[in-house]
PDB file of C-alpha atoms in Angstrom:
ATOM      1  CA  MET A   1     -36.256 -59.057 -40.445  1.00  0.00           C
ATOM      2  CA  SER A   2     -36.993 -59.981 -36.826  1.00  0.00           C
ATOM      3  CA  LEU A   3     -38.310 -57.716 -34.389  1.00  0.00           C
ATOM      4  CA  ARG A   4     -35.733 -58.663 -32.075  1.00  0.00           C
ATOM      5  CA  PHE A   5     -32.797 -58.017 -34.738  1.00  0.00           C
ATOM      6  CA  CYS A   6     -34.665 -54.606 -35.356  1.00  0.00           C
ATOM      7  CA  ALA A   7     -34.612 -53.517 -31.607  1.00  0.00           C
ATOM      8  CA  GLU A   8     -30.608 -54.299 -30.969  1.00  0.00           C
ATOM      9  CA  ARG A   9     -30.190 -52.258 -34.378  1.00  0.00           C
ATOM     10  CA  GLY A  10     -32.053 -49.758 -32.829  1.00  0.00           C
ATOM     11  CA  ALA A  11     -30.371 -49.750 -29.606  1.00  0.00           C
ATOM     12  CA  LYS A  12     -26.989 -49.726 -31.010  1.00  0.00           C
ATOM     13  CA  ALA A  13     -28.238 -46.714 -33.020  1.00  0.00           C
ATOM     14  CA  GLU A  14     -29.103 -45.139 -29.668  1.00  0.00           C
ATOM     15  CA  LYS A  15     -25.963 -46.049 -28.040  1.00  0.00           C
ATOM     16  CA  ARG A  16     -23.662 -44.405 -30.981  1.00  0.00           C
ATOM     17  CA  LYS A  17     -25.905 -41.333 -30.692  1.00  0.00           C
ATOM     18  CA  SER A  18     -25.117 -41.042 -27.256  1.00  0.00           C
ATOM     19  CA  GLU A  19     -21.894 -41.466 -27.439  1.00  0.00           C
ATOM     20  CA  LYS A  20     -21.572 -39.108 -30.017  1.00  0.00           C
ATOM     21  CA  ILE A  21     -23.365 -36.562 -27.700  1.00  0.00           C
ATOM     22  CA  ARG A  22     -20.964 -37.438 -24.858  1.00  0.00           C
ATOM     23  CA  LYS A  23     -18.267 -36.643 -27.220  1.00  0.00           C
ATOM     24  CA  ASN A  24     -19.346 -33.272 -28.325  1.00  0.00           C
ATOM     25  CA  SER A  25     -20.440 -32.419 -24.929  1.00  0.00           C
ATOM     26  CA  LYS A  26     -16.704 -33.219 -24.029  1.00  0.00           C
ATOM     27  CA  LYS A  27     -15.235 -31.224 -26.882  1.00  0.00           C
ATOM     28  CA  THR A  28     -17.410 -28.250 -26.013  1.00  0.00           C
ATOM     29  CA  ALA A  29     -16.366 -28.262 -22.298  1.00  0.00           C
ATOM     30  CA  GLN A  30     -12.812 -28.488 -23.346  1.00  0.00           C
ATOM     31  CA  LYS A  31     -13.341 -25.416 -25.759  1.00  0.00           C
ATOM     32  CA  ARG A  32     -14.760 -23.673 -23.057  1.00  0.00           C
ATOM     33  CA  ARG A  33     -11.815 -24.311 -20.749  1.00  0.00           C
ATOM     34  CA  LYS A  34      -9.500 -23.406 -23.113  1.00  0.00           C
ATOM     35  CA  SER A  35     -11.147 -20.147 -23.939  1.00  0.00           C
ATOM     36  CA  ALA A  36     -11.312 -19.273 -20.381  1.00  0.00           C
ATOM     37  CA  GLU A  37      -7.819 -20.147 -20.262  1.00  0.00           C
ATOM     38  CA  ASN A  38      -6.894 -17.846 -23.226  1.00  0.00           C
ATOM     39  CA  TYR A  39      -8.946 -15.082 -21.697  1.00  0.00           C
ATOM     40  CA  ARG A  40      -7.055 -15.139 -18.372  1.00  0.00           C
ATOM     41  CA  LYS A  41      -3.735 -15.063 -20.212  1.00  0.00           C
ATOM     42  CA  ILE A  42      -4.893 -12.298 -22.251  1.00  0.00           C
ATOM     43  CA  ARG A  43      -6.076 -10.374 -19.016  1.00  0.00           C
ATOM     44  CA  LYS A  44      -2.939 -11.078 -17.347  1.00  0.00           C
ATOM     45  CA  MET A  45      -1.092 -10.016 -20.514  1.00  0.00           C
ATOM     46  CA  MET A  46      -2.866  -6.796 -20.575  1.00  0.00           C
ATOM     47  CA  ARG A  47      -2.422  -5.785 -16.973  1.00  0.00           C
ATOM     48  CA  THR A  48       1.338  -6.623 -17.283  1.00  0.00           C
ATOM     49  CA  GLN A  49       1.824  -4.312 -20.353  1.00  0.00           C
ATOM     50  CA  LYS A  50      -0.512  -1.856 -18.477  1.00  0.00           C
ATOM     51  CA  LYS A  51       2.049  -1.744 -15.565  1.00  0.00           C
ATOM     52  CA  LYS A  52       4.860  -1.490 -17.857  1.00  0.00           C
ATOM     53  CA  GLN A  53       3.224   1.158 -19.770  1.00  0.00           C
ATOM     54  CA  ILE A  54       3.282   3.147 -16.633  1.00  0.00           C
ATOM     55  CA  ASP A  55       6.563   5.872 -16.547  1.00  0.00           C
ATOM     56  CA  LYS A  56       7.163   6.532 -12.906  1.00  0.00           C
ATOM     57  CA  LEU A  57       9.496   9.355 -14.097  1.00  0.00           C
ATOM     58  CA  ALA A  58       7.254  11.129 -16.251  1.00  0.00           C
ATOM     59  CA  TYR A  59       6.424  13.824 -13.613  1.00  0.00           C
ATOM     60  CA  GLU A  60      10.072  14.210 -12.792  1.00  0.00           C
ATOM     61  CA  ARG A  61      11.136  14.575 -16.258  1.00  0.00           C
ATOM     62  CA  GLU A  62       8.420  17.055 -16.818  1.00  0.00           C
ATOM     63  CA  MET A  63       9.878  19.271 -14.034  1.00  0.00           C
ATOM     64  CA  LEU A  64      13.263  18.583 -14.778  1.00  0.00           C
ATOM     65  CA  ALA A  65      12.736  20.083 -17.982  1.00  0.00           C
ATOM     66  CA  LEU A  66      11.381  23.265 -16.432  1.00  0.00           C
ATOM     67  CA  GLY A  67      14.866  23.564 -14.646  1.00  0.00           C
ATOM     68  CA  ALA A  68      13.884  21.989 -11.453  1.00  0.00           C
ATOM     69  CA  GLU A  69      17.155  20.327  -9.792  1.00  0.00           C
ATOM     70  CA  TYR A  70      15.804  18.855  -6.395  1.00  0.00           C
ATOM     71  CA  ILE A  71      12.376  17.205  -6.581  1.00  0.00           C
ATOM     72  CA  ALA A  72      11.058  15.625  -3.484  1.00  0.00           C
ATOM     73  CA  GLY A  73       8.196  13.250  -3.037  1.00  0.00           C
ATOM     74  CA  VAL A  74       5.971  12.998   0.212  1.00  0.00           C
ATOM     75  CA  ASP A  75       3.747  10.433   1.413  1.00  0.00           C
ATOM     76  CA  GLU A  76       2.044   9.098   4.300  1.00  0.00           C
ATOM     77  CA  VAL A  77       1.604   5.640   5.991  1.00  0.00           C
ATOM     78  CA  GLY A  78      -1.309   4.908   8.499  1.00  0.00           C
ATOM     79  CA  ARG A  79      -4.431   7.308   7.962  1.00  0.00           C
ATOM     80  CA  GLY A  80      -6.678   3.902   8.567  1.00  0.00           C
ATOM     81  CA  PRO A  81      -5.250   2.245  11.646  1.00  0.00           C
ATOM     82  CA  LEU A  82      -7.062   2.343  14.891  1.00  0.00           C
ATOM     83  CA  ALA A  83      -3.815   2.654  16.625  1.00  0.00           C
ATOM     84  CA  GLY A  84      -0.550   4.251  16.292  1.00  0.00           C
ATOM     85  CA  PRO A  85       0.670   7.556  14.494  1.00  0.00           C
ATOM     86  CA  VAL A  86       0.480   8.382  10.994  1.00  0.00           C
ATOM     87  CA  VAL A  87       3.859   8.611   9.389  1.00  0.00           C
ATOM     88  CA  CYS A  88       5.006  10.988   6.794  1.00  0.00           C
ATOM     89  CA  ALA A  89       8.340  10.828   4.801  1.00  0.00           C
ATOM     90  CA  ALA A  90       9.832  13.172   2.308  1.00  0.00           C
ATOM     91  CA  VAL A  91      12.611  12.238   0.297  1.00  0.00           C
ATOM     92  CA  ILE A  92      14.969  14.016  -2.641  1.00  0.00           C
ATOM     93  CA  LEU A  93      16.517  11.261  -4.980  1.00  0.00           C
ATOM     94  CA  PRO A  94      19.199  11.896  -7.507  1.00  0.00           C
ATOM     95  CA  LEU A  95      17.515  11.253 -10.929  1.00  0.00           C
ATOM     96  CA  GLY A  96      20.606  10.384 -13.116  1.00  0.00           C
ATOM     97  CA  GLU A  97      19.834   7.221 -15.334  1.00  0.00           C
ATOM     98  CA  ASN A  98      22.959   5.431 -13.521  1.00  0.00           C
ATOM     99  CA  GLU A  99      21.681   6.471  -9.953  1.00  0.00           C
ATOM    100  CA  LEU A 100      18.224   5.032 -10.236  1.00  0.00           C
ATOM    101  CA  ILE A 101      16.785   2.449  -7.971  1.00  0.00           C
ATOM    102  CA  GLU A 102      14.874  -0.170  -9.597  1.00  0.00           C
ATOM    103  CA  GLY A 103      11.722  -1.874  -8.257  1.00  0.00           C
ATOM    104  CA  ILE A 104      10.406   1.400  -6.604  1.00  0.00           C
ATOM    105  CA  ASP A 105       6.641   1.517  -6.345  1.00  0.00           C
ATOM    106  CA  ASP A 106       3.709   2.039  -4.309  1.00  0.00           C
ATOM    107  CA  SER A 107       5.002   0.537  -0.708  1.00  0.00           C
ATOM    108  CA  LYS A 108       1.483  -1.838  -0.416  1.00  0.00           C
ATOM    109  CA  LYS A 109       2.456  -3.357  -3.875  1.00  0.00           C
ATOM    110  CA  VAL A 110       5.903  -4.258  -2.712  1.00  0.00           C
ATOM    111  CA  ARG A 111       6.492  -7.409  -0.588  1.00  0.00           C
ATOM    112  CA  GLU A 112       7.728  -6.955   3.003  1.00  0.00           C
ATOM    113  CA  GLU A 113      11.471  -8.083   2.663  1.00  0.00           C
ATOM    114  CA  GLU A 114      11.873  -6.150  -0.717  1.00  0.00           C
ATOM    115  CA  ARG A 115      10.684  -3.133   1.221  1.00  0.00           C
ATOM    116  CA  GLY A 116      13.253  -3.247   3.521  1.00  0.00           C
ATOM    117  CA  ARG A 117      16.276  -3.833   0.803  1.00  0.00           C
ATOM    118  CA  LEU A 118      14.667  -0.920  -1.150  1.00  0.00           C
ATOM    119  CA  ALA A 119      14.235   1.425   1.989  1.00  0.00           C
ATOM    120  CA  ALA A 120      17.698   1.106   2.758  1.00  0.00           C
ATOM    121  CA  LEU A 121      18.992   1.737  -0.581  1.00  0.00           C
ATOM    122  CA  ILE A 122      16.882   4.954  -0.780  1.00  0.00           C
ATOM    123  CA  ARG A 123      18.347   6.376   2.832  1.00  0.00           C
ATOM    124  CA  GLU A 124      21.755   5.231   1.454  1.00  0.00           C
ATOM    125  CA  ARG A 125      21.403   7.090  -2.144  1.00  0.00           C
ATOM    126  CA  ALA A 126      18.991  10.175  -1.039  1.00  0.00           C
ATOM    127  CA  ILE A 127      20.203  13.575  -1.295  1.00  0.00           C
ATOM    128  CA  ALA A 128      18.209  14.129   1.874  1.00  0.00           C
ATOM    129  CA  TYR A 129      15.274  12.604   3.469  1.00  0.00           C
ATOM    130  CA  LYS A 130      13.082  13.315   6.613  1.00  0.00           C
ATOM    131  CA  ILE A 131      10.452  10.960   8.558  1.00  0.00           C
ATOM    132  CA  CYS A 132       8.001  12.342  10.755  1.00  0.00           C
ATOM    133  CA  GLU A 133       4.808  11.403  12.641  1.00  0.00           C
ATOM    134  CA  ALA A 134       1.804  12.581  14.115  1.00  0.00           C
ATOM    135  CA  ASP A 135       0.781  10.568  17.284  1.00  0.00           C
ATOM    136  CA  ASN A 136      -2.483   9.151  18.033  1.00  0.00           C
ATOM    137  CA  ARG A 137      -3.313  12.220  20.455  1.00  0.00           C
ATOM    138  CA  THR A 138      -2.741  14.610  17.517  1.00  0.00           C
ATOM    139  CA  ILE A 139      -5.021  12.835  15.355  1.00  0.00           C
ATOM    140  CA  ASP A 140      -7.452  12.923  18.318  1.00  0.00           C
ATOM    141  CA  ARG A 141      -7.512  16.574  18.744  1.00  0.00           C
ATOM    142  CA  ILE A 142      -7.281  17.846  14.918  1.00  0.00           C
ATOM    143  CA  ASN A 143      -8.444  15.321  13.094  1.00  0.00           C
ATOM    144  CA  ILE A 144      -6.645  12.611  10.646  1.00  0.00           C
ATOM    145  CA  LEU A 145      -6.904  14.799   7.538  1.00  0.00           C
ATOM    146  CA  GLU A 146      -5.255  17.838   9.294  1.00  0.00           C
ATOM    147  CA  ALA A 147      -2.359  15.622  11.202  1.00  0.00           C
ATOM    148  CA  THR A 148      -1.611  14.047   7.985  1.00  0.00           C
ATOM    149  CA  LYS A 149      -1.295  17.425   6.571  1.00  0.00           C
ATOM    150  CA  LEU A 150       0.694  18.770   9.304  1.00  0.00           C
ATOM    151  CA  CYS A 151       2.967  15.584   9.395  1.00  0.00           C
ATOM    152  CA  MET A 152       3.504  16.267   5.532  1.00  0.00           C
ATOM    153  CA  LYS A 153       4.395  19.534   6.124  1.00  0.00           C
ATOM    154  CA  ASN A 154       7.137  18.899   8.833  1.00  0.00           C
ATOM    155  CA  ALA A 155       8.603  16.314   6.814  1.00  0.00           C
ATOM    156  CA  VAL A 156       9.038  18.510   3.754  1.00  0.00           C
ATOM    157  CA  GLU A 157      10.488  21.470   5.851  1.00  0.00           C
ATOM    158  CA  GLY A 158      12.532  19.194   7.814  1.00  0.00           C
ATOM    159  CA  LEU A 159      14.595  18.203   4.687  1.00  0.00           C
ATOM    160  CA  SER A 160      18.518  19.216   4.885  1.00  0.00           C
ATOM    161  CA  VAL A 161      18.061  20.176   1.234  1.00  0.00           C
ATOM    162  CA  GLN A 162      15.492  22.523   0.002  1.00  0.00           C
ATOM    163  CA  PRO A 163      13.522  20.995  -3.032  1.00  0.00           C
ATOM    164  CA  ASP A 164      12.571  22.805  -6.246  1.00  0.00           C
ATOM    165  CA  VAL A 165       9.133  21.269  -6.061  1.00  0.00           C
ATOM    166  CA  VAL A 166       7.304  18.808  -4.212  1.00  0.00           C
ATOM    167  CA  PHE A 167       5.117  16.182  -5.332  1.00  0.00           C
ATOM    168  CA  VAL A 168       2.315  15.683  -2.707  1.00  0.00           C
ATOM    169  CA  ASP A 169       0.467  12.314  -2.805  1.00  0.00           C
ATOM    170  CA  GLY A 170      -3.029  13.126  -2.837  1.00  0.00           C
ATOM    171  CA  ASN A 171      -5.674  16.141  -3.539  1.00  0.00           C
ATOM    172  CA  PHE A 172      -5.289  18.388  -0.654  1.00  0.00           C
ATOM    173  CA  ARG A 173      -2.573  21.451  -0.416  1.00  0.00           C
ATOM    174  CA  LEU A 174       0.209  21.407   2.014  1.00  0.00           C
ATOM    175  CA  ARG A 175       1.151  24.683   4.037  1.00  0.00           C
ATOM    176  CA  ILE A 176       4.444  25.208   2.549  1.00  0.00           C
ATOM    177  CA  ASP A 177       6.261  28.120   0.714  1.00  0.00           C
ATOM    178  CA  LEU A 178       7.527  25.820  -1.811  1.00  0.00           C
ATOM    179  CA  PRO A 179       5.928  25.015  -5.614  1.00  0.00           C
ATOM    180  CA  GLN A 180       3.768  21.865  -4.990  1.00  0.00           C
ATOM    181  CA  GLN A 181       2.125  19.401  -7.240  1.00  0.00           C
ATOM    182  CA  ASN A 182      -0.586  17.190  -6.313  1.00  0.00           C
ATOM    183  CA  ILE A 183      -0.617  13.574  -7.692  1.00  0.00           C
ATOM    184  CA  VAL A 184      -3.695  11.239  -6.818  1.00  0.00           C
ATOM    185  CA  ARG A 185      -2.274   7.782  -6.550  1.00  0.00           C
ATOM    186  CA  GLY A 186       1.149   9.355  -6.559  1.00  0.00           C
ATOM    187  CA  ASP A 187       2.679   6.136  -5.089  1.00  0.00           C
ATOM    188  CA  ALA A 188       2.099   4.201  -7.912  1.00  0.00           C
ATOM    189  CA  LEU A 189       2.573   6.934 -10.564  1.00  0.00           C
ATOM    190  CA  SER A 190       5.841   9.026  -9.307  1.00  0.00           C
ATOM    191  CA  TYR A 191       9.430   7.293  -8.653  1.00  0.00           C
ATOM    192  CA  SER A 192       9.624  10.274  -5.695  1.00  0.00           C
ATOM    193  CA  ILE A 193       6.422   9.580  -4.174  1.00  0.00           C
ATOM    194  CA  GLY A 194       6.696   5.663  -4.347  1.00  0.00           C
ATOM    195  CA  ALA A 195      10.100   6.246  -2.501  1.00  0.00           C
ATOM    196  CA  ALA A 196       8.744   8.135   0.091  1.00  0.00           C
ATOM    197  CA  SER A 197       5.937   5.880   0.679  1.00  0.00           C
ATOM    198  CA  ILE A 198       8.414   2.895   1.233  1.00  0.00           C
ATOM    199  CA  LEU A 199      10.279   5.048   4.149  1.00  0.00           C
ATOM    200  CA  ALA A 200       7.125   5.419   5.543  1.00  0.00           C
ATOM    201  CA  LYS A 201       5.918   1.755   5.344  1.00  0.00           C
ATOM    202  CA  VAL A 202       9.272   0.463   6.600  1.00  0.00           C
ATOM    203  CA  TYR A 203       9.522   3.031   9.560  1.00  0.00           C
ATOM    204  CA  ARG A 204       5.942   2.711  10.709  1.00  0.00           C
ATOM    205  CA  ASP A 205       5.819  -0.965  10.647  1.00  0.00           C
ATOM    206  CA  ALA A 206       8.943  -1.213  12.625  1.00  0.00           C
ATOM    207  CA  LEU A 207       7.541   1.151  15.209  1.00  0.00           C
ATOM    208  CA  MET A 208       4.133  -0.909  15.565  1.00  0.00           C
ATOM    209  CA  ARG A 209       6.787  -4.036  16.398  1.00  0.00           C
ATOM    210  CA  GLU A 210       7.997  -2.096  19.172  1.00  0.00           C
ATOM    211  CA  TYR A 211       4.926  -1.409  20.422  1.00  0.00           C
ATOM    212  CA  ASP A 212       3.563  -5.051  20.598  1.00  0.00           C
ATOM    213  CA  ALA A 213       6.448  -5.610  22.662  1.00  0.00           C
ATOM    214  CA  VAL A 214       4.806  -3.207  25.315  1.00  0.00           C
ATOM    215  CA  TYR A 215       1.202  -4.283  24.211  1.00  0.00           C
ATOM    216  CA  PRO A 216       1.625  -7.895  23.382  1.00  0.00           C
ATOM    217  CA  GLN A 217      -2.245  -8.402  23.910  1.00  0.00           C
ATOM    218  CA  TYR A 218      -3.171  -6.360  20.815  1.00  0.00           C
ATOM    219  CA  GLY A 219      -1.046  -7.939  18.022  1.00  0.00           C
ATOM    220  CA  PHE A 220       0.235  -4.813  16.925  1.00  0.00           C
ATOM    221  CA  ALA A 221       3.148  -6.698  15.018  1.00  0.00           C
ATOM    222  CA  LYS A 222       0.767  -8.603  12.946  1.00  0.00           C
ATOM    223  CA  HIS A 223      -1.869  -6.027  12.021  1.00  0.00           C
ATOM    224  CA  LYS A 224      -0.105  -2.734  12.694  1.00  0.00           C
ATOM    225  CA  GLY A 225      -2.759  -1.206  14.113  1.00  0.00           C
ATOM    226  CA  TYR A 226      -5.506  -1.723  11.536  1.00  0.00           C
ATOM    227  CA  GLY A 227      -9.054  -2.651  12.459  1.00  0.00           C
ATOM    228  CA  THR A 228      -8.492  -6.625  11.909  1.00  0.00           C
ATOM    229  CA  LYS A 229     -10.966  -9.075  13.686  1.00  0.00           C
ATOM    230  CA  MET A 230      -7.997  -9.724  15.770  1.00  0.00           C
ATOM    231  CA  HIS A 231      -7.558  -6.172  16.539  1.00  0.00           C
ATOM    232  CA  THR A 232     -11.073  -5.432  17.289  1.00  0.00           C
ATOM    233  CA  ASP A 233     -11.753  -8.562  19.770  1.00  0.00           C
ATOM    234  CA  ALA A 234      -8.746  -7.601  21.818  1.00  0.00           C
ATOM    235  CA  ILE A 235      -9.900  -3.991  22.176  1.00  0.00           C
ATOM    236  CA  GLN A 236     -13.122  -5.298  23.572  1.00  0.00           C
ATOM    237  CA  GLU A 237     -11.520  -7.904  26.011  1.00  0.00           C
ATOM    238  CA  TYR A 238      -8.608  -5.399  27.026  1.00  0.00           C
ATOM    239  CA  GLY A 239     -10.071  -2.095  26.470  1.00  0.00           C
ATOM    240  CA  LEU A 240      -7.865   0.752  25.004  1.00  0.00           C
ATOM    241  CA  CYS A 241      -4.343   1.274  25.386  1.00  0.00           C
ATOM    242  CA  GLU A 242      -2.199   4.656  25.457  1.00  0.00           C
ATOM    243  CA  ILE A 243      -1.687   4.613  21.545  1.00  0.00           C
ATOM    244  CA  HIS A 244      -5.040   3.811  20.502  1.00  0.00           C
ATOM    245  CA  ARG A 245      -7.171   6.683  18.745  1.00  0.00           C
ATOM    246  CA  LYS A 246     -10.031   7.421  20.727  1.00  0.00           C
ATOM    247  CA  THR A 247     -11.911   8.906  17.679  1.00  0.00           C
ATOM    248  CA  PHE A 248     -11.354   5.922  15.729  1.00  0.00           C
ATOM    249  CA  THR A 249     -12.744   3.187  18.307  1.00  0.00           C
ATOM    250  CA  LYS A 250     -15.731   5.177  19.513  1.00  0.00           C
ATOM    251  CA  LYS A 251     -17.962   2.458  17.649  1.00  0.00           C
ATOM    252  CA  LEU A 252     -16.070  -0.113  19.650  1.00  0.00           C
ATOM    253  CA  LEU A 253     -16.269   1.149  23.091  1.00  0.00           C
ATOM    254  CA  GLY A 254     -18.374   4.364  23.064  1.00  0.00           C
ATOM    255  CA  GLU A 255     -16.389   6.717  24.849  1.00  0.00           C
ATOM    256  CA  ALA A 256     -14.175   4.186  26.711  1.00  0.00           C
ATOM    257  CA  GLU A 257     -11.018   5.777  28.595  1.00  0.00           C
ATOM    258  CA  SER A 258      -7.662   4.319  27.868  1.00  0.00           C
ATOM    259  CA  GLY A 259      -5.813   2.013  30.306  1.00  0.00           C
ATOM    260  CA  GLY A 260      -2.881   2.770  32.341  1.00  0.00           C
ATOM    261  CA  GLU A 261      -0.018   1.787  30.088  1.00  0.00           C
ATOM    262  CA  GLN A 262       2.618   4.065  29.472  1.00  0.00           C
ATOM    263  CA  PRO A 263       3.554   4.955  25.981  1.00  0.00           C
ATOM    264  CA  ILE A 264       7.077   4.125  24.746  1.00  0.00           C
ATOM    265  CA  SER A 265       9.091   6.653  23.096  1.00  0.00           C
ATOM    266  CA  ALA A 266       9.193   6.346  19.055  1.00  0.00           C
ATOM    267  CA  PRO A 267      12.429   5.619  17.293  1.00  0.00           C
ATOM    268  CA  SER A 268      14.114   8.472  15.753  1.00  0.00           C
ATOM    269  CA  ALA A 269      14.142   8.420  11.946  1.00  0.00           C
ATOM    270  CA  THR A 270      17.824   7.854  11.734  1.00  0.00           C
ATOM    271  CA  LYS A 271      17.693   4.621  13.443  1.00  0.00           C
ATOM    272  CA  PHE A 272      16.263   2.796  10.296  1.00  0.00           C
TER     273      PHE A 272
END
């Protein structure tokens, strides 16, 4: 056997070995990709199942079993923005099987177009509802937590029908002469609170679009008053306007005074 033949044979063997390694590596990579895809599918399925398992009427059924007839949910929107009011809504909905509104959830989880449709249905079917707001001056004067509690109280007490019990989103008590139950993350767990969150969100978003027409330089229609880069850059350039919360913007402008613009009137709850 010649040296040349041995060398060629060795080269072929090495080539076959390399091809085998490449094929094995390719198969391993494919298996890993498939495993990753399966893992993602399983995780998605688990999240979907978990979401389906949430019974948003569990709290309501519990109270109905105890004899309650009218159950109000109350929630707020707009605690975090740098501008605009905090808005609260209270609503009493019929809870008969044929009267339920499908799709009610935490307003943050619902698409904007769907929120508008649901808000219209909620207002149409509600036994009673009330939307209130605490403006930026009130927030600066008594702080955001107290302003939120006051706003919620006003919404509940403004209902045309007195509820037997009030579901409050969060872990703080309201100064109302009615039985109340706190539900943390209630907008995602309670049908009644979820409906209130949608009413409040749709109302506040519409209000901020109106303010955008008066103060177009800030972009309120886009960010709704939240502290986005677009908003903070505008504050740095133009200063504060009449609806900015001074206690929320001190870090941006120190003790800056607001501009000379005049505030517009907020729309009434019956407008939406």
